[in-house]
Amino acid sequence: MKKHELPKLPYPYNALEPFIDTKTMEIHHTKHHQTYVDKLNLALEKHPELFDKDLKELIRNINSVPEDIKTAVKNHGGGHLNHSLYWQIMTPNKSEREFKGKITEKIIKTFGTFEEFKKKLTEAALGLFGSGWAWLVLNNNNLEIITTPNQDSPLMQNKTPILGIDVWEHAYYILRQNRRNEYIEAFFNIINWKKINELFEEN
Ligand code: MN
């Protein structure tokens, strides 16, 4: 039996300044993400055999999860997966921020231009009411922009997330208060296109 653990942040808490501030990163990782991990483990203790299952598979087949822990696994397991991806698709490294690789051709082919892609993803993130995520996902071999409420994962719709913007207020409130638009604009400066290209190519 192996409990789920908080993954180490791949860079220091201050690495994404000035786009995302140190305090936000620290609280987001050590408090919010940690809580999803803890509550996921707590739920799975009621059905310990599920510790041995791949979390992505559990989420993808959420309707097969026992009824008494289904909501907890959806929320906290989803939260754990979503945040684990979120940390990886941002980077302080300038060379990783370059928009290049096979994913660029696919984005241009799908959306026409990078600007049009950015506009669509921004509109989705801004238009989401309440807490949730805006995503770039693979649906079979097609790119789509979708949103999910709360911590729902695109895997629950059989779609593979390759880029996710956390639009819960906890992701931006300290630095930007209610200005979600500023956070989204800032987010576009720190996207790890190298990682997203890898995720695209392996699917
Ligand atoms: Mn979050």
CSV table of C-alpha atoms and ligand atoms in Angstrom, one decimal:
chain,number,residue,atom,x,y,z
A,1,MET,CA,0.0,0.0,0.0
A,2,LYS,CA,1.5,3.3,-1.0
A,3,LYS,CA,0.0,6.6,0.1
A,4,HIS,CA,-0.2,9.5,-2.2
A,5,GLU,CA,2.4,12.2,-1.6
A,6,LEU,CA,2.8,15.9,-2.4
A,7,PRO,CA,5.2,16.2,-5.3
A,8,LYS,CA,8.1,18.5,-4.9
A,9,LEU,CA,7.7,21.8,-6.8
A,10,PRO,CA,10.2,21.6,-9.7
A,11,TYR,CA,11.5,25.2,-8.9
A,12,PRO,CA,11.7,27.5,-5.9
A,13,TYR,CA,8.6,29.3,-4.6
A,14,ASN,CA,9.9,32.6,-5.9
A,15,ALA,CA,10.9,31.3,-9.3
A,16,LEU,CA,7.8,32.6,-11.2
A,17,GLU,CA,8.0,36.1,-9.9
A,18,PRO,CA,6.8,38.7,-10.9
A,19,PHE,CA,4.1,36.7,-12.7
A,20,ILE,CA,3.0,34.6,-9.8
A,21,ASP,CA,4.2,35.8,-6.4
A,22,THR,CA,6.2,33.7,-3.8
A,23,LYS,CA,3.5,33.7,-1.1
A,24,THR,CA,0.8,32.5,-3.5
A,25,MET,CA,3.0,29.7,-4.7
A,26,GLU,CA,4.0,28.6,-1.2
A,27,ILE,CA,0.4,28.6,0.2
A,28,HIS,CA,-0.9,27.0,-3.0
A,29,HIS,CA,1.6,24.1,-2.9
A,30,THR,CA,2.1,23.5,0.9
A,31,LYS,CA,-1.5,24.2,2.0
A,32,HIS,CA,-4.0,23.7,-0.9
A,33,HIS,CA,-2.3,20.9,-2.8
A,34,GLN,CA,-1.2,19.2,0.5
A,35,THR,CA,-4.8,19.2,1.7
A,36,TYR,CA,-6.0,17.5,-1.5
A,37,VAL,CA,-3.3,14.8,-1.0
A,38,ASP,CA,-4.2,14.3,2.7
A,39,LYS,CA,-8.0,14.1,2.1
A,40,LEU,CA,-7.5,11.7,-0.8
A,41,ASN,CA,-5.4,9.4,1.4
A,42,LEU,CA,-8.0,9.7,4.2
A,43,ALA,CA,-10.8,8.6,1.8
A,44,LEU,CA,-8.8,5.7,0.3
A,45,GLU,CA,-8.1,4.4,3.8
A,46,LYS,CA,-11.8,3.2,3.7
A,47,HIS,CA,-10.9,1.1,0.6
A,48,PRO,CA,-7.1,0.5,1.0
A,49,GLU,CA,-6.9,-1.8,-2.1
A,50,LEU,CA,-7.4,1.4,-4.1
A,51,PHE,CA,-4.0,2.7,-3.0
A,52,ASP,CA,-2.5,0.3,-5.5
A,53,LYS,CA,-4.5,1.7,-8.4
A,54,ASP,CA,-3.2,4.4,-10.7
A,55,LEU,CA,-4.9,7.6,-9.7
A,56,LYS,CA,-5.5,8.6,-13.3
A,57,GLU,CA,-7.3,5.3,-13.8
A,58,LEU,CA,-9.4,5.9,-10.7
A,59,ILE,CA,-10.4,9.3,-11.9
A,60,ARG,CA,-11.0,8.2,-15.5
A,61,ASN,CA,-13.4,5.5,-14.1
A,62,ILE,CA,-14.8,7.6,-11.3
A,63,ASN,CA,-18.1,5.9,-11.6
A,64,SER,CA,-16.5,2.6,-10.6
A,65,VAL,CA,-15.2,4.1,-7.3
A,66,PRO,CA,-17.2,3.0,-4.3
A,67,GLU,CA,-20.1,5.3,-3.6
A,68,ASP,CA,-19.0,6.2,0.0
A,69,ILE,CA,-15.8,7.8,-1.2
A,70,LYS,CA,-16.6,8.7,-4.8
A,71,THR,CA,-17.1,12.5,-4.1
A,72,ALA,CA,-13.9,12.7,-2.0
A,73,VAL,CA,-11.9,10.9,-4.7
A,74,LYS,CA,-13.3,13.1,-7.4
A,75,ASN,CA,-12.6,16.3,-5.5
A,76,HIS,CA,-9.3,15.5,-3.8
A,77,GLY,CA,-7.9,13.0,-6.3
A,78,GLY,CA,-8.8,15.4,-9.1
A,79,GLY,CA,-7.2,18.2,-7.1
A,80,HIS,CA,-4.0,16.2,-6.6
A,81,LEU,CA,-3.8,15.4,-10.3
A,82,ASN,CA,-4.7,18.8,-11.6
A,83,HIS,CA,-2.2,20.6,-9.4
A,84,SER,CA,0.6,18.0,-10.1
A,85,LEU,CA,0.1,19.0,-13.8
A,86,TYR,CA,-0.2,22.7,-13.1
A,87,TRP,CA,3.2,23.0,-11.4
A,88,GLN,CA,4.8,21.2,-14.4
A,89,ILE,CA,3.4,23.3,-17.2
A,90,MET,CA,4.8,26.5,-15.7
A,91,THR,CA,8.5,27.2,-15.7
A,92,PRO,CA,11.0,29.9,-14.7
A,93,ASN,CA,13.3,28.7,-17.5
A,94,LYS,CA,13.2,31.0,-20.6
A,95,SER,CA,14.2,28.3,-23.1
A,96,GLU,CA,11.3,26.1,-21.9
A,97,ARG,CA,8.9,29.0,-22.4
A,98,GLU,CA,9.6,29.1,-26.1
A,99,PHE,CA,6.6,28.2,-28.2
A,100,LYS,CA,8.1,25.5,-30.4
A,101,GLY,CA,7.8,21.8,-31.2
A,102,LYS,CA,5.1,19.7,-32.8
A,103,ILE,CA,2.4,21.2,-30.5
A,104,THR,CA,2.8,24.6,-32.3
A,105,GLU,CA,1.8,23.2,-35.6
A,106,LYS,CA,-1.2,21.5,-34.1
A,107,ILE,CA,-2.3,24.7,-32.3
A,108,ILE,CA,-1.9,26.7,-35.5
A,109,LYS,CA,-3.8,24.1,-37.5
A,110,THR,CA,-6.6,24.0,-34.9
A,111,PHE,CA,-7.0,27.6,-34.0
A,112,GLY,CA,-5.5,29.5,-37.0
A,113,THR,CA,-3.0,31.6,-35.1
A,114,PHE,CA,-1.4,31.6,-31.6
A,115,GLU,CA,-3.2,34.8,-30.8
A,116,GLU,CA,-6.5,33.2,-31.6
A,117,PHE,CA,-5.7,30.2,-29.4
A,118,LYS,CA,-4.7,32.6,-26.6
A,119,LYS,CA,-7.9,34.5,-27.0
A,120,LYS,CA,-10.0,31.4,-26.8
A,121,LEU,CA,-8.3,30.0,-23.8
A,122,THR,CA,-8.5,33.4,-22.0
A,123,GLU,CA,-12.2,33.7,-22.8
A,124,ALA,CA,-12.8,30.2,-21.4
A,125,ALA,CA,-10.8,31.0,-18.2
A,126,LEU,CA,-12.5,34.3,-17.7
A,127,GLY,CA,-16.0,33.0,-18.5
A,128,LEU,CA,-15.8,30.2,-16.0
A,129,PHE,CA,-18.2,31.0,-13.2
A,130,GLY,CA,-16.9,30.2,-9.7
A,131,SER,CA,-14.0,27.9,-9.1
A,132,GLY,CA,-12.5,25.5,-11.7
A,133,TRP,CA,-10.0,25.1,-14.5
A,134,ALA,CA,-9.6,26.0,-18.1
A,135,TRP,CA,-7.8,23.4,-20.2
A,136,LEU,CA,-6.2,22.6,-23.4
A,137,VAL,CA,-6.9,18.9,-23.9
A,138,LEU,CA,-6.5,16.1,-26.4
A,139,ASN,CA,-9.7,14.4,-27.4
A,140,ASN,CA,-8.6,11.5,-29.6
A,141,ASN,CA,-6.1,13.4,-31.7
A,142,ASN,CA,-7.8,16.7,-31.6
A,143,LEU,CA,-7.0,19.7,-29.5
A,144,GLU,CA,-9.9,21.3,-27.6
A,145,ILE,CA,-10.3,24.1,-25.1
A,146,ILE,CA,-12.7,23.1,-22.2
A,147,THR,CA,-13.4,24.2,-18.7
A,148,THR,CA,-14.3,22.0,-15.7
A,149,PRO,CA,-15.9,23.0,-12.4
A,150,ASN,CA,-14.3,22.5,-9.0
A,151,GLN,CA,-11.5,20.0,-9.3
A,152,ASP,CA,-13.1,17.8,-12.0
A,153,SER,CA,-10.5,16.4,-14.3
A,154,PRO,CA,-10.8,16.2,-18.1
A,155,LEU,CA,-10.0,12.5,-17.7
A,156,MET,CA,-13.5,12.1,-16.4
A,157,GLN,CA,-14.6,13.0,-20.0
A,158,ASN,CA,-12.0,10.7,-21.4
A,159,LYS,CA,-9.9,13.8,-22.5
A,160,THR,CA,-6.2,14.1,-21.8
A,161,PRO,CA,-5.2,17.5,-20.2
A,162,ILE,CA,-1.9,18.9,-21.5
A,163,LEU,CA,-2.3,22.5,-20.2
A,164,GLY,CA,-4.4,23.6,-17.3
A,165,ILE,CA,-5.0,27.1,-15.8
A,166,ASP,CA,-6.2,27.0,-12.2
A,167,VAL,CA,-8.8,29.7,-11.9
A,168,TRP,CA,-9.7,29.2,-8.3
A,169,GLU,CA,-9.2,32.5,-6.5
A,170,HIS,CA,-6.5,30.9,-4.3
A,171,ALA,CA,-4.3,30.8,-7.4
A,172,TYR,CA,-4.1,34.6,-7.7
A,173,TYR,CA,-5.9,36.4,-4.9
A,174,ILE,CA,-2.9,37.6,-2.8
A,175,LEU,CA,-1.3,39.5,-5.6
A,176,ARG,CA,-4.2,40.3,-7.8
A,177,GLN,CA,-7.3,40.2,-5.6
A,178,ASN,CA,-10.3,39.8,-7.9
A,179,ARG,CA,-8.4,40.5,-11.2
A,180,ARG,CA,-8.5,37.1,-12.8
A,181,ASN,CA,-7.8,38.7,-16.2
A,182,GLU,CA,-4.4,40.0,-15.0
A,183,TYR,CA,-3.5,36.5,-13.6
A,184,ILE,CA,-4.4,34.8,-16.9
A,185,GLU,CA,-2.4,37.4,-18.9
A,186,ALA,CA,0.6,36.8,-16.6
A,187,PHE,CA,0.2,33.0,-16.9
A,188,PHE,CA,0.8,33.2,-20.6
A,189,ASN,CA,4.4,34.4,-19.9
A,190,ILE,CA,5.4,31.4,-17.9
A,191,ILE,CA,3.9,28.5,-19.8
A,192,ASN,CA,6.3,25.5,-20.1
A,193,TRP,CA,5.8,24.8,-23.8
A,194,LYS,CA,8.6,22.2,-23.7
A,195,LYS,CA,6.7,20.1,-21.2
A,196,ILE,CA,3.3,20.6,-23.0
A,197,ASN,CA,5.0,19.5,-26.2
A,198,GLU,CA,6.2,16.3,-24.4
A,199,LEU,CA,2.7,15.6,-23.1
A,200,PHE,CA,1.3,16.2,-26.6
A,201,GLU,CA,3.8,13.9,-28.2
A,202,GLU,CA,3.4,11.0,-25.7
A,203,ASN,CA,-0.3,10.9,-26.3
B,1,MN,MN,-5.4,25.4,-6.9
